[in-house]
PDB file of C-alpha atoms in Angstrom:
ATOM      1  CA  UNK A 279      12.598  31.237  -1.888  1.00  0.00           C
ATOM      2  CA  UNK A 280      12.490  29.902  -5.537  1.00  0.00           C
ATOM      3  CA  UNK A 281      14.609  31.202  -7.796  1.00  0.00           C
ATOM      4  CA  UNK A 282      13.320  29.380 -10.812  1.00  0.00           C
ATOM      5  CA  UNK A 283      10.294  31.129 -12.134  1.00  0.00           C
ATOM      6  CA  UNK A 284       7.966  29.098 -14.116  1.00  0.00           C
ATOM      7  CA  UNK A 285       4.893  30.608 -16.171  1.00  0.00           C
ATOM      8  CA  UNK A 286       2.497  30.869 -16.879  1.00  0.00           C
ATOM      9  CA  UNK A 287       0.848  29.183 -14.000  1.00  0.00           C
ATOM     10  CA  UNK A 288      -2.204  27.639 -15.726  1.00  0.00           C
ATOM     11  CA  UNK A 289      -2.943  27.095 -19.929  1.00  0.00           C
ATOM     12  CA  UNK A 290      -6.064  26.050 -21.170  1.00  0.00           C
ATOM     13  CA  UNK A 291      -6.215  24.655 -25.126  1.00  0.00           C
ATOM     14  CA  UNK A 292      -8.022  23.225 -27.472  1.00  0.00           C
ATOM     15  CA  UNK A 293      -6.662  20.229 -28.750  1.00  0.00           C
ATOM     16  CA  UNK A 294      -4.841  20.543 -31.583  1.00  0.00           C
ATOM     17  CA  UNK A 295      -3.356  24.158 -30.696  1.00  0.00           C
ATOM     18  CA  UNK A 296       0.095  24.509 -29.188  1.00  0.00           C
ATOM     19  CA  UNK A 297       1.318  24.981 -25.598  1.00  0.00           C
ATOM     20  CA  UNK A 298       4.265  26.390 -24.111  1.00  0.00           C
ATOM     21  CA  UNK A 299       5.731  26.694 -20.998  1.00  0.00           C
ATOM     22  CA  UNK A 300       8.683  28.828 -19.744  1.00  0.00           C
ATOM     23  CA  UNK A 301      10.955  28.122 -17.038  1.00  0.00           C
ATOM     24  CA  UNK A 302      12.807  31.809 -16.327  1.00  0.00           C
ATOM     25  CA  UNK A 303      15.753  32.464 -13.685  1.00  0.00           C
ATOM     26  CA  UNK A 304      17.811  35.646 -12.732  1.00  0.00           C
ATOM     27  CA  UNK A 305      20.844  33.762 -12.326  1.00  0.00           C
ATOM     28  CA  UNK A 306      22.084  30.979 -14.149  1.00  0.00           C
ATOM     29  CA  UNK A 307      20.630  27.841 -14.276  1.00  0.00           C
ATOM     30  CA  UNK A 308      23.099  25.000 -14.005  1.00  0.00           C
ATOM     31  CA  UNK A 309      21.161  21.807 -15.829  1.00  0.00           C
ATOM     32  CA  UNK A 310      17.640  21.849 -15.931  1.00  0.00           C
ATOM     33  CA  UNK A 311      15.283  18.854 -15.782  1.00  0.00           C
ATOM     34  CA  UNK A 312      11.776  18.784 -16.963  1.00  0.00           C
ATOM     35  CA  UNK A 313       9.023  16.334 -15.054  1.00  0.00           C
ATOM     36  CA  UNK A 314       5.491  15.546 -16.101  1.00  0.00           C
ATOM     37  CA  UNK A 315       2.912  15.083 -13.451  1.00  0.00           C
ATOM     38  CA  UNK A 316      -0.515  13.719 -14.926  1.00  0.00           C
ATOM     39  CA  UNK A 317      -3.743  14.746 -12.733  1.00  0.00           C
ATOM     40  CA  UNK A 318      -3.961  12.807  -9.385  1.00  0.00           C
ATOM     41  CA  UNK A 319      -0.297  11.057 -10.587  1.00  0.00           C
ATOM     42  CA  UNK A 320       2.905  11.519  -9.464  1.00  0.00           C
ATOM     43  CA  UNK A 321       6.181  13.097 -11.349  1.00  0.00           C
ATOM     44  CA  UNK A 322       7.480  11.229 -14.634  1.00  0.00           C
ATOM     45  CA  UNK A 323      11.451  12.407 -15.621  1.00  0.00           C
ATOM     46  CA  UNK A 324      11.236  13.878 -19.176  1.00  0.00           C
ATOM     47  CA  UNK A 325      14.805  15.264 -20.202  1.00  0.00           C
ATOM     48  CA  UNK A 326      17.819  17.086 -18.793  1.00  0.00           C
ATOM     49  CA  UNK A 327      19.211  19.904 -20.431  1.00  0.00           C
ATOM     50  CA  UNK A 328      22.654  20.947 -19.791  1.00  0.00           C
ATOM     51  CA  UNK A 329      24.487  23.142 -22.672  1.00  0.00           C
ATOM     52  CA  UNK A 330      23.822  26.641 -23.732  1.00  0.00           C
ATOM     53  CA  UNK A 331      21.368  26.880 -26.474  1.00  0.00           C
ATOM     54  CA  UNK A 332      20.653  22.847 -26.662  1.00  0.00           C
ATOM     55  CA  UNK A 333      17.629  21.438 -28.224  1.00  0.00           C
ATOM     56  CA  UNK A 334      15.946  18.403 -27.496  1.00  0.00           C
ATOM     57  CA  UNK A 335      13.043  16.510 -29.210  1.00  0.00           C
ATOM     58  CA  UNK A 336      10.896  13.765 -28.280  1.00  0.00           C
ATOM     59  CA  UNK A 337       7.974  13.932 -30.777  1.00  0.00           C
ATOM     60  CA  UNK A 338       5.813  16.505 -30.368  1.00  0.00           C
ATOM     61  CA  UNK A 339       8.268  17.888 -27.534  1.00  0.00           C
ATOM     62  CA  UNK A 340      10.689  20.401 -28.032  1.00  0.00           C
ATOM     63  CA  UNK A 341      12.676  21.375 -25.024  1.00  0.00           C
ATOM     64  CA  UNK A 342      15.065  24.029 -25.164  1.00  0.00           C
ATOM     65  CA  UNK A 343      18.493  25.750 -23.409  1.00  0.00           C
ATOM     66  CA  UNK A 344      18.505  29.448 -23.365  1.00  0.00           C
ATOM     67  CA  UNK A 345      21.730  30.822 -24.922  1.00  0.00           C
ATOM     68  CA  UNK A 346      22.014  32.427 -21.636  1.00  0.00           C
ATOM     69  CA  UNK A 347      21.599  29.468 -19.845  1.00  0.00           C
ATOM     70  CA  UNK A 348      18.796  31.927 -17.739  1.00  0.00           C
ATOM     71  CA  UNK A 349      15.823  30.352 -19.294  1.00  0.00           C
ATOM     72  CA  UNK A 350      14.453  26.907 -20.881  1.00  0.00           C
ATOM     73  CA  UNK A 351      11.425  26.202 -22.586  1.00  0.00           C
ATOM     74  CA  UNK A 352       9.045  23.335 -22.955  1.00  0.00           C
ATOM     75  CA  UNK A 353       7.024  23.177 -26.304  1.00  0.00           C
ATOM     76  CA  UNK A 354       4.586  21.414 -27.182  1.00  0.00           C
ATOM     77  CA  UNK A 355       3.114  20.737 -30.990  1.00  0.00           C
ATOM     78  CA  UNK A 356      -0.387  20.214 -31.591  1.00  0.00           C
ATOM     79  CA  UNK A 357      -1.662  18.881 -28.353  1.00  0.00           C
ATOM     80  CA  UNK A 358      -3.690  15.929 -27.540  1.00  0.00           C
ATOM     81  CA  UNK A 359      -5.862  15.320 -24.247  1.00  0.00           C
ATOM     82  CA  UNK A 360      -3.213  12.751 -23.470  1.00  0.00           C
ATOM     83  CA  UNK A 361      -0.798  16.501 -22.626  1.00  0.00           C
ATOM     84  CA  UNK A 362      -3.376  16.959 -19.995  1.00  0.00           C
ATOM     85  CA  UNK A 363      -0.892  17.209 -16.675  1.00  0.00           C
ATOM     86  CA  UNK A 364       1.517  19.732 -14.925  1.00  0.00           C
ATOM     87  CA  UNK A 365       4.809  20.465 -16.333  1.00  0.00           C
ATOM     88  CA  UNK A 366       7.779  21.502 -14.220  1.00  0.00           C
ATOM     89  CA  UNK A 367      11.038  22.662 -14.521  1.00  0.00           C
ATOM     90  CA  UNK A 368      13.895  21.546 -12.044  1.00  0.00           C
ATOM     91  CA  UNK A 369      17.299  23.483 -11.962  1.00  0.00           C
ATOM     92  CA  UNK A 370      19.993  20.948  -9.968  1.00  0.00           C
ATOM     93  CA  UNK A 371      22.418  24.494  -9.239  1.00  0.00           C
ATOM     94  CA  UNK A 372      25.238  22.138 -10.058  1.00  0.00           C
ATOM     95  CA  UNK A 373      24.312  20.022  -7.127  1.00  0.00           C
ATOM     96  CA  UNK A 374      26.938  16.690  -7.090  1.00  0.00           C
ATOM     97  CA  UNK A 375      23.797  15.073  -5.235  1.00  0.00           C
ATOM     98  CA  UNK A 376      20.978  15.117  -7.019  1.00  0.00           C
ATOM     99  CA  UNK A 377      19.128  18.479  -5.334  1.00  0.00           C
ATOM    100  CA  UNK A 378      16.884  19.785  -7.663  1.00  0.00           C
ATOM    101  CA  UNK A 379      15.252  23.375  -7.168  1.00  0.00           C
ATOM    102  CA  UNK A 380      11.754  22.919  -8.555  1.00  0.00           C
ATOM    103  CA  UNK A 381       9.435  25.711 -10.629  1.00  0.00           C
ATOM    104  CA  UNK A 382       5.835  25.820  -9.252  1.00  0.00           C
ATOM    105  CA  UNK A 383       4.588  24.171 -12.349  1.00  0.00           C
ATOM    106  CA  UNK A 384       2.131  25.148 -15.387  1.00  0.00           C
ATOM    107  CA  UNK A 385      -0.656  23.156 -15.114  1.00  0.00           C
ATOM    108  CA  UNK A 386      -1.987  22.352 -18.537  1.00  0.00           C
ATOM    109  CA  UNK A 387      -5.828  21.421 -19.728  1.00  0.00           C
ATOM    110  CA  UNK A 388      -6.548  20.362 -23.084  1.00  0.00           C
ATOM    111  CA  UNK A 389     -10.275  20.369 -24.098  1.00  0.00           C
ATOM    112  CA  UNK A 390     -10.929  17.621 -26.589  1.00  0.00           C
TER     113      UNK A 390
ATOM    114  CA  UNK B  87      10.894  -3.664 -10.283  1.00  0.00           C
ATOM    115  CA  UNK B  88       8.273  -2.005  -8.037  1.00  0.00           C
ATOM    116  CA  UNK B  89      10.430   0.882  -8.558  1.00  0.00           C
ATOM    117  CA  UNK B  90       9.711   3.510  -5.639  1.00  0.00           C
ATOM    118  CA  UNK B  91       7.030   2.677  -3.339  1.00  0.00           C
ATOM    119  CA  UNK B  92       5.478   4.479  -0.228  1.00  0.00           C
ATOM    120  CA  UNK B  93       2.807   3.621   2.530  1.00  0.00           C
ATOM    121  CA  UNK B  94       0.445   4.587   3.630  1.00  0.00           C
ATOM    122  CA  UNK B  95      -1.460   6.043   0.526  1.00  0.00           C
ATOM    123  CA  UNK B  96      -3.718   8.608   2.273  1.00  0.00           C
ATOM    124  CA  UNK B  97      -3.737   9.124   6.211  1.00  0.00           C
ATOM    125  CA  UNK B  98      -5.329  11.607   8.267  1.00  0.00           C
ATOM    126  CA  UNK B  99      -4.037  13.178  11.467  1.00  0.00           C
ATOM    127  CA  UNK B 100      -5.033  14.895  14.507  1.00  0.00           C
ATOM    128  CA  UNK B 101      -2.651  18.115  15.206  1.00  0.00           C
ATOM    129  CA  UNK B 102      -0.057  17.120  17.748  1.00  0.00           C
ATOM    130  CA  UNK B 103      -0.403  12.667  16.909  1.00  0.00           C
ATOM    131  CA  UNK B 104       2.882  11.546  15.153  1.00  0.00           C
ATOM    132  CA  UNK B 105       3.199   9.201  11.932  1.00  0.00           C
ATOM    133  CA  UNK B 106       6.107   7.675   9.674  1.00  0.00           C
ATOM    134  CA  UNK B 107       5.660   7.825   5.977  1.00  0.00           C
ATOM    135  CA  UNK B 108       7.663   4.877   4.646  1.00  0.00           C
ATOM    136  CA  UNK B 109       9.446   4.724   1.175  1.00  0.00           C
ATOM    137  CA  UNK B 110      11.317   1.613  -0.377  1.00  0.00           C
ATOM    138  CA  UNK B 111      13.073   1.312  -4.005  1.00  0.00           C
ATOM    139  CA  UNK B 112      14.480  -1.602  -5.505  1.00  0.00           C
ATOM    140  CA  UNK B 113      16.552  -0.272  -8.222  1.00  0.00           C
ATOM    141  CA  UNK B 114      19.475  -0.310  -5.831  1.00  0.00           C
ATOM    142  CA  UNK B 115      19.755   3.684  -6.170  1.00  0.00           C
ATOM    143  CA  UNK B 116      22.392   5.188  -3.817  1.00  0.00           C
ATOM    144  CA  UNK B 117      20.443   8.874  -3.239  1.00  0.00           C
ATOM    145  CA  UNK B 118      16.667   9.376  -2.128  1.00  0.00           C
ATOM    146  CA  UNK B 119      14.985  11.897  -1.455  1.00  0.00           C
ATOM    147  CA  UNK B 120      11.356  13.204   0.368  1.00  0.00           C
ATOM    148  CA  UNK B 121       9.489  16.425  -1.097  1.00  0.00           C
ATOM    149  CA  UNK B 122       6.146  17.904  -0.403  1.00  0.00           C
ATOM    150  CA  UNK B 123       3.718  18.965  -2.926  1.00  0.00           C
ATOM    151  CA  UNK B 124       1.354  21.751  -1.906  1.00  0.00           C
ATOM    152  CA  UNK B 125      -0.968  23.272  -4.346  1.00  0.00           C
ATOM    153  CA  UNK B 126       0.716  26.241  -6.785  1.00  0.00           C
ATOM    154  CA  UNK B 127       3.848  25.242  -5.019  1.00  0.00           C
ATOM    155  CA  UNK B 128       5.595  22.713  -7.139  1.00  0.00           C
ATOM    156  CA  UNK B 129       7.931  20.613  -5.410  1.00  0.00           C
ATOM    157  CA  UNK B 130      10.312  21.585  -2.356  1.00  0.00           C
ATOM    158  CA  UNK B 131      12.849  19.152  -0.855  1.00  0.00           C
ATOM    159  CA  UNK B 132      12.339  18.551   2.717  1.00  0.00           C
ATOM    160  CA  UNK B 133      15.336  15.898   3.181  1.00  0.00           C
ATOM    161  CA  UNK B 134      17.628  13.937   1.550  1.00  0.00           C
ATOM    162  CA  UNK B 135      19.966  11.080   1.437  1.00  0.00           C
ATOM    163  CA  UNK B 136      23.304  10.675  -0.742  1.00  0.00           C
ATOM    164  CA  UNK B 137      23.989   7.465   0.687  1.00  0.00           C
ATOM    165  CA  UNK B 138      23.527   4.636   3.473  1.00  0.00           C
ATOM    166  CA  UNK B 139      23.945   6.302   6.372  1.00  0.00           C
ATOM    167  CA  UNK B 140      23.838   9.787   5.347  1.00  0.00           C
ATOM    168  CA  UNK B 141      21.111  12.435   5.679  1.00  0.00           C
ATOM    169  CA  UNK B 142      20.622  16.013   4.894  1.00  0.00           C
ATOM    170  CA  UNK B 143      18.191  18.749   5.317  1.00  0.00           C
ATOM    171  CA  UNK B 144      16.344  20.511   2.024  1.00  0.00           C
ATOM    172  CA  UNK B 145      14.671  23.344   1.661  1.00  0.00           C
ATOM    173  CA  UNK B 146      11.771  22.898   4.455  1.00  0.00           C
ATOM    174  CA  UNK B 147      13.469  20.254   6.819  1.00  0.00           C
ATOM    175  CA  UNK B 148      11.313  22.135  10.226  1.00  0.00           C
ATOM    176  CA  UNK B 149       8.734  19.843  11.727  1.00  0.00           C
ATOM    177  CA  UNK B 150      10.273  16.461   9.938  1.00  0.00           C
ATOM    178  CA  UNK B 151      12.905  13.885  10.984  1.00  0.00           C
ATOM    179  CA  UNK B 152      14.407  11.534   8.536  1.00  0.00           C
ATOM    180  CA  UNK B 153      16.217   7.746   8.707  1.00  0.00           C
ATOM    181  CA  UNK B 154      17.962   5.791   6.307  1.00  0.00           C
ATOM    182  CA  UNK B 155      17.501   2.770   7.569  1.00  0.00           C
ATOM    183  CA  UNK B 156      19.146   0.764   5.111  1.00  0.00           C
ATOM    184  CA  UNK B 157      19.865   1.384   1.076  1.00  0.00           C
ATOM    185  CA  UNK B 158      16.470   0.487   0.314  1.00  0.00           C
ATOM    186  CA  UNK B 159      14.324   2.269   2.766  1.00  0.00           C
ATOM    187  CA  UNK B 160      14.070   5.895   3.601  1.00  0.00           C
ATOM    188  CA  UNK B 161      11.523   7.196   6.234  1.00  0.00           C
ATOM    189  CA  UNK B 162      10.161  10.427   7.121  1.00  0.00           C
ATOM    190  CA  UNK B 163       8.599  11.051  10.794  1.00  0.00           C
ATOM    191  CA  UNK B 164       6.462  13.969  11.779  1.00  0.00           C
ATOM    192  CA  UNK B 165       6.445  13.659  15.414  1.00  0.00           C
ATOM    193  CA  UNK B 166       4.115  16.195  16.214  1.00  0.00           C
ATOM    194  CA  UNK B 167       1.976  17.119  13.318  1.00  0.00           C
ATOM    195  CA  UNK B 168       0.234  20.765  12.433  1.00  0.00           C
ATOM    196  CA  UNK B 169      -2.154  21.671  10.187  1.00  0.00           C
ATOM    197  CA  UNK B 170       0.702  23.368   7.915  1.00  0.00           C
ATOM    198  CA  UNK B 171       2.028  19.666   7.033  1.00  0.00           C
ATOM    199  CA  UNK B 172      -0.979  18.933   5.506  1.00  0.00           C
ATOM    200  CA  UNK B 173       0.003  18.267   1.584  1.00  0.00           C
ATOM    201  CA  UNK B 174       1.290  15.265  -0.337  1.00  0.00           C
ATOM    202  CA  UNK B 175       4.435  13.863   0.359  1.00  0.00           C
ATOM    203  CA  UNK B 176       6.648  12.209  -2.384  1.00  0.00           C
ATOM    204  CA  UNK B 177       9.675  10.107  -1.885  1.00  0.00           C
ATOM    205  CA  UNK B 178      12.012   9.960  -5.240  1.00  0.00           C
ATOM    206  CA  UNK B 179      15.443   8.459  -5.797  1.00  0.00           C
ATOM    207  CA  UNK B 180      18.221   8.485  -8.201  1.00  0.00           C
ATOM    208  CA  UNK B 181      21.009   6.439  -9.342  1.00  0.00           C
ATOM    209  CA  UNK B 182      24.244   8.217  -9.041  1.00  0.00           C
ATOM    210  CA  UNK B 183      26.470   6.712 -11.785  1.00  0.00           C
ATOM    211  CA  UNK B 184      25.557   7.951 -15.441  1.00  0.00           C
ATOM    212  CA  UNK B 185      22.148   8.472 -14.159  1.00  0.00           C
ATOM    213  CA  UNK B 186      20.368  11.936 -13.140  1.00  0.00           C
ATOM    214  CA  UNK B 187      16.529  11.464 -12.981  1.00  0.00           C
ATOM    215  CA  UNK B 188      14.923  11.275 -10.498  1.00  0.00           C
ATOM    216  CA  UNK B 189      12.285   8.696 -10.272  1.00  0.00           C
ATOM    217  CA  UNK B 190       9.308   8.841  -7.605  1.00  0.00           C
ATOM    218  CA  UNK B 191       7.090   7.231  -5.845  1.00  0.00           C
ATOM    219  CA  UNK B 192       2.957   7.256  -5.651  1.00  0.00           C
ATOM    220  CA  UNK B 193       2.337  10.007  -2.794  1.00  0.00           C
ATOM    221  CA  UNK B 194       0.899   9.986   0.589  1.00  0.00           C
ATOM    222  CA  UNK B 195      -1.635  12.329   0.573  1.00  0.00           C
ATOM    223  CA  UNK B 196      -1.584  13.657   4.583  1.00  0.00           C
ATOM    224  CA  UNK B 197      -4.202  15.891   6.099  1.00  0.00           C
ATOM    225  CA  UNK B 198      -3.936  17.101   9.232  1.00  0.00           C
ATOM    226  CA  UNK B 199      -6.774  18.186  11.174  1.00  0.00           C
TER     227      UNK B 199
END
């Protein structure tokens, strides 16, 4: 079964507001990758997170490492329709080849 | 670059009639891989490939057979198909040196009746 646990499942917003998304595990999570997956589209690489506590931007993203390294975080400031998509997390357990172990995804709506 | 492509695009099935979903990339990636997608279910790994040659089973590998016929191409086969494999399939790959993410192809949305 999955072991990464990724919530909450579904977020509605108003644009403008913020948005947040938790990826949560009850072991620890070796590097995590996050994916975007627009509506109908297919998934788009975001980051890859890989030390304790690290903190990544990319504009209005903030992605984050729990100190733990047993949860990460995908935040998102003041969103815009174009956030409109499902947002997963991907833990790789260390894997040399590339396996990643996938949350079930928060599926986001933004209402203009 | 096309990237990661797949065929057919959509394709419906009779339970029990068999199909290959084809995949191609032309970024000369070593590893590829084939998930399915079923709703509130994120992704899950039904087989993989590390190199030329090599194959391995994921997470949900029953029901599916796999070939790497070459570096570029990596096929999946349902040789008798059930209702349950109904879902869209996505083939990804990844380059291996100083590279991590995945990158995937379009879908092929499969429903089996």
């Amino acid at each position: 079964g999955q072991q990464v646990m990724q919530i909450p499942q579904y977020q509605h917003v108003q644009e403008g507001e913020d948005f947040t998304t938790y990826c949560n595990s009850s072991t620890t999570l070796s590097n995590i990758q996050w994916y975007k997956q627009r509506p109908g589209g297919h998934p788009v690489f975001l980051i890859q997170l890989v030390k304790s506590g690290e903190v990544k931007k990319q504009k209005r993203l903030t992605f984050q490492f729990g100190e733990a390294k047993k949860n990460s975080s995908l935040h998102i400031t003041a969103t815009q329709t174009t956030d409109v998509g499902t947002y997963f997390c991907a833990d790789d357990r260390g894997s040399t080849l590339g396996r990643l172990y996938f949350g079930r995804g928060t599926q986001l709506t933004v209402w203009p | 670059n096309a990237g990661v492509t797949q065929t057919p695009k959509f394709q419906v099935l009779k339970t029990g009639q068999s199909m290959t979903l084809q995949c191609a990339q032309d970024m000369n990636h070593n590893s590829m891989y084939w998930y399915r997608q079923d709703p509130g279910m994120g992704l899950r790994l039904i087989y993989y490939s590390a190199s030329e040659g090599t194959t391995d089973k994921g997470e949900v590998p029953n029901g599916y057979n796999v070939s790497r016929l070459n570096k570029r191409e990596f096929s999946l086969r349902l040789e008798s198909a059930a209702p349950s494999q109904t879902s869209v399939y996505f083939c990804a790959s990844r380059r291996d040196r100083g590279g991590y993410e995945q990158y995937f192809g379009p879908g092929t949305r499969l429903t089996v009746t």
